[in-house]
Amino acid sequence: MTVPSVTLVGDIELPIVGFGTWQLHGRQAYDAVRYALDAGYRHLDTATMYGNELQVGQALRDSGVDRDEVFLTTKLQPRNVGRERATIEASLRDLGVDRVDLWLIHWPPRSGSGLPTWREFLAAREAGLTRAIGVSNYSLRQIDELIDATGQRPAVNQIPWSPSEYDARLLAESRKRAVVVEGYSPLRGSNLRHPVLTGIAQRHGVTPAQVVLRWHVEHGIPVIPKSATPERIRENLDLFGFALSDEETAEIDALA
Ligand code: NDP
């Protein structure tokens, strides 16, 4: 199965469905990532803060999947601001890779948009420690501050995204800046019992979770569902045997 991808600035391909790893620890993190790679995921999302980079890296090595076939994202937590280079070096060591594919500022630092941190990110990219750099939980204003000061745009802004959080203006404004909106907590943020979702799910013979994730795909929004449950890990990637009509997509948009 080939999962479609979204192109980031710099012509870097990001598989549109990835595997989220927040709250997966120890053996459970290792097993879940192994399972996800076996199921066909080629995009893993971790963070320094999740405390599971060792397990993610070990699972990747043991999987037999070529490192270069997997898009690897990690993040710098606000408390590591000022120690950016040491942080990415520790991430690379724990993950057991020479570079990651995407490194994100996990949250804007308290001081504002984090311009000094962004400059460190640019330097890390320049040094080949990451292919792409981006942000998470940023406002458009904070993104503009980074772009105005450096002329370099974040490839991605990873933010909460689900039917109840649909924001057409934010999406359009991000796209105008060539910043890809990547959605997190797609299922946690959704009421999977909502009749609109259950109705559409029934029509297509899929689950409401698959409807939500397919809705992200219809909008071209990369999405990174997490699960510790093998059947759900498989289910959350099984999104390419059906499609939502424009009317169904609009019906879900209207849940915001
Ligand atoms: P998700 O929206 O992925 O939801 C995870 C929850 O949904 C778990 O309780 C899981 O249970 C359950 N679930 C998974 N699949 C299904 C399914 N098919 N049907 C029903 N329930 C299901 O939440 P997350 O908050 O984990 O977000 C996803 C990822 O986004 C994170 O793992 C992380 O990588 C990233 N993230 C980034 C943040 C940031 O600040 N940048 C913040 C939050 C998340 P179970 O595991 O028991 O199967």
XYZ file of C-alpha atoms and ligand atoms in Angstrom:
304
model
C 0.000 0.000 0.000
C 1.323 3.439 -0.894
C 0.252 6.287 1.341
C 0.021 9.610 -0.524
C 2.273 12.397 0.626
C 2.195 16.158 0.979
C 5.106 18.203 -0.345
C 6.885 20.475 2.135
C 9.047 23.467 1.224
C 12.325 22.099 -0.080
C 10.449 19.386 -2.035
C 10.370 17.021 0.936
C 7.618 14.409 0.890
C 5.629 13.914 4.097
C 3.369 10.813 4.131
C -0.124 12.134 4.836
C -0.814 9.593 7.596
C 1.738 9.102 10.341
C 1.876 7.298 13.663
C 1.605 9.440 16.817
C 3.510 8.239 19.877
C 2.539 10.590 22.703
C 1.800 8.647 25.920
C 3.429 5.482 24.608
C 6.239 4.420 26.909
C 8.749 1.596 27.296
C 7.755 -1.767 25.900
C 4.351 -0.477 24.818
C 5.985 2.241 22.707
C 8.384 -0.279 21.146
C 5.619 -2.784 20.353
C 3.259 -0.140 18.964
C 5.899 1.335 16.653
C 6.951 -2.138 15.470
C 3.331 -2.908 14.774
C 2.791 0.403 12.977
C 5.804 -0.168 10.710
C 4.615 -3.709 9.963
C 1.180 -2.313 9.134
C 2.722 0.060 6.589
C 3.186 3.386 8.381
C 6.224 5.224 7.055
C 5.918 8.354 9.172
C 6.554 8.423 12.937
C 5.910 11.371 15.237
C 7.807 11.625 18.512
C 9.211 14.379 20.746
C 11.872 14.859 23.393
C 9.016 15.391 25.835
C 7.433 11.991 25.118
C 10.429 10.195 26.604
C 10.240 7.409 24.020
C 12.837 8.290 21.400
C 14.955 5.288 22.456
C 12.067 2.889 21.926
C 11.017 4.509 18.650
C 14.592 4.243 17.344
C 15.001 0.640 18.504
C 11.697 -0.368 16.899
C 12.720 1.308 13.648
C 16.063 -0.529 13.584
C 14.520 -3.901 14.474
C 11.698 -3.537 11.934
C 13.917 -4.209 8.949
C 12.373 -1.208 7.217
C 14.999 0.965 5.556
C 15.598 4.094 7.646
C 15.326 6.247 4.525
C 11.820 4.979 3.839
C 10.529 6.391 7.117
C 9.764 10.044 7.790
C 10.858 10.791 11.343
C 9.662 13.845 13.281
C 10.838 14.939 16.713
C 10.405 18.135 18.712
C 12.200 20.497 21.055
C 10.334 21.159 24.281
C 10.250 24.733 25.648
C 12.395 23.887 28.651
C 15.277 22.999 26.302
C 15.302 26.457 24.764
C 18.902 27.694 24.840
C 20.162 24.112 24.509
C 18.917 23.469 20.986
C 22.006 21.835 19.487
C 22.555 19.546 22.482
C 18.884 18.604 22.346
C 18.842 17.513 18.723
C 22.125 15.679 19.201
C 20.551 13.761 22.092
C 17.452 13.032 19.971
C 19.620 11.693 17.150
C 21.601 9.562 19.595
C 18.465 8.118 21.180
C 16.751 7.544 17.845
C 19.945 6.029 16.457
C 19.878 8.069 13.251
C 22.190 10.618 11.604
C 19.411 13.084 10.995
C 15.665 13.435 11.432
C 13.295 14.464 8.666
C 11.457 17.156 10.593
C 12.353 18.972 13.806
C 9.659 21.100 15.414
C 9.613 23.771 18.114
C 7.034 21.984 20.269
C 5.488 25.192 21.642
C 6.334 28.842 21.210
C 8.777 29.714 24.004
C 7.437 32.018 26.681
C 9.476 34.870 25.253
C 7.257 35.011 22.137
C 7.871 33.492 18.738
C 11.264 32.028 19.708
C 13.397 33.790 17.148
C 16.760 32.746 18.697
C 15.509 29.151 18.756
C 14.405 29.428 15.119
C 17.907 30.606 14.199
C 19.304 27.518 15.956
C 16.861 25.398 13.959
C 18.096 26.959 10.726
C 21.665 26.176 11.787
C 20.750 22.558 12.577
C 19.193 22.179 9.137
C 22.259 23.748 7.585
C 24.422 21.249 9.500
C 22.358 18.364 8.072
C 20.930 17.256 11.418
C 17.375 17.573 10.084
C 15.972 17.775 6.559
C 13.123 20.138 7.425
C 12.230 22.404 10.326
C 8.922 23.650 11.590
C 6.813 24.683 14.538
C 3.903 23.431 16.594
C 1.115 25.240 18.414
C 2.056 28.538 16.711
C -0.305 31.351 15.724
C -0.058 32.940 12.273
C 1.321 36.063 13.907
C 4.148 34.093 15.542
C 4.884 32.345 12.236
C 5.023 35.709 10.461
C 7.536 36.972 13.024
C 9.878 34.096 12.172
C 9.455 34.573 8.422
C 9.836 38.361 8.572
C 13.030 38.122 10.627
C 14.762 35.320 8.715
C 13.042 34.934 5.332
C 12.731 31.229 6.199
C 9.305 29.690 6.665
C 8.469 26.750 8.893
C 7.699 23.747 6.671
C 4.940 22.669 9.070
C 2.775 23.995 11.882
C 1.553 20.997 13.896
C -1.691 21.946 15.649
C -4.827 20.298 17.042
C -7.172 19.509 14.161
C -10.480 17.666 14.151
C -13.980 18.364 12.829
C -14.808 20.514 15.857
C -11.647 22.589 15.235
C -12.009 23.049 11.484
C -10.832 26.560 10.556
C -10.916 27.298 6.822
C -9.313 30.720 7.222
C -6.341 29.411 9.201
C -5.839 26.683 6.611
C -5.973 29.142 3.704
C -3.655 31.639 5.415
C -1.159 28.882 6.256
C -1.203 27.659 2.668
C -0.646 31.208 1.419
C 2.590 31.118 3.419
C 3.458 27.595 2.151
C 3.227 26.335 5.742
C 1.649 22.869 5.892
C -0.908 22.452 8.668
C -0.363 19.052 10.273
C -3.174 17.861 12.534
C -2.695 16.319 15.959
C -5.176 14.691 18.353
C -7.585 13.935 15.471
C -9.537 11.338 17.456
C -9.139 12.691 20.974
C -10.624 15.955 19.668
C -13.596 14.220 18.023
C -16.953 12.989 19.231
C -16.894 9.638 17.473
C -20.542 9.089 18.407
C -21.733 12.169 16.541
C -24.583 11.147 14.200
C -22.987 12.902 11.215
C -19.839 10.776 11.660
C -21.658 7.526 12.455
C -24.044 8.077 9.508
C -21.228 8.607 7.009
C -19.292 5.687 8.511
C -22.250 3.367 8.065
C -22.712 4.439 4.453
C -19.091 3.545 3.635
C -18.812 0.466 5.842
C -15.989 2.012 7.896
C -15.634 3.315 11.477
C -16.240 6.923 12.611
C -12.498 7.158 13.401
C -11.712 6.293 9.773
C -14.200 8.939 8.619
C -12.430 11.591 10.717
C -8.991 10.567 9.430
C -10.208 10.365 5.826
C -11.662 13.866 6.266
C -8.134 15.086 7.058
C -6.894 13.368 3.895
C -9.658 14.977 1.795
C -8.393 18.352 3.009
C -4.749 17.435 2.325
C -3.919 17.704 6.022
C -1.250 15.288 7.315
C -2.569 13.480 10.373
C -0.831 11.409 13.060
C -3.269 9.202 15.006
C -1.893 7.339 18.026
C -3.027 3.946 19.216
C -1.621 1.234 21.436
C -4.111 -1.267 19.990
C -3.024 -3.362 16.977
C -6.468 -3.419 15.291
C -6.802 0.332 15.623
C -3.251 0.949 14.396
C -4.196 -0.972 11.244
C -7.627 0.631 10.984
C -6.198 4.157 11.206
C -4.062 3.621 8.111
C -6.771 1.836 6.161
C -8.172 5.002 4.611
C -7.495 4.583 0.933
C -10.221 2.152 -0.090
C -12.971 4.773 0.215
C -13.423 8.508 -0.269
C -15.781 11.139 1.098
C -17.932 13.091 -1.332
C -17.694 16.892 -1.377
C -21.070 16.986 0.390
C -19.883 14.644 3.144
C -16.698 16.633 3.607
C -18.723 19.853 3.880
C -21.093 18.208 6.360
C -18.118 17.369 8.585
C -16.628 20.863 8.136
C -19.905 22.243 9.485
C -19.417 20.440 12.835
C -16.954 23.184 13.883
P -5.377 10.799 19.006
O -6.360 11.741 18.426
O -4.446 10.095 18.102
O -6.210 9.785 19.880
C -5.611 8.785 20.632
C -6.701 8.117 21.439
O -7.695 7.584 20.557
C -6.183 6.989 22.265
O -6.949 6.963 23.449
C -6.495 5.777 21.412
O -6.708 4.650 22.225
C -7.772 6.182 20.726
N -7.922 5.599 19.376
C -6.951 5.410 18.467
N -7.457 4.881 17.344
C -8.776 4.711 17.546
C -9.817 4.200 16.747
N -9.598 3.745 15.511
N -11.076 4.195 17.259
C -11.289 4.656 18.496
N -10.349 5.163 19.315
C -9.081 5.185 18.833
O -4.610 11.600 20.147
P -3.163 12.124 20.454
O -3.382 13.240 21.383
O -2.257 11.033 20.832
O -2.646 12.779 19.087
C -1.979 12.053 18.081
C -0.502 12.389 18.040
O -0.298 13.772 17.782
C 0.244 12.188 19.368
O 0.455 10.828 19.646
C 1.481 12.988 19.119
O 2.376 12.271 18.293
C 0.903 14.201 18.406
N 0.573 15.301 19.357
C 1.279 16.474 19.245
C 1.053 17.514 20.125
C 1.833 18.780 19.987
O 1.756 19.640 20.876
N 2.569 18.964 18.907
C 0.049 17.427 21.203
C -0.703 16.193 21.192
C -0.439 15.191 20.287
P -5.712 3.363 22.261
O -4.300 3.881 22.235
O -6.081 2.723 23.560
O -6.035 2.525 21.065
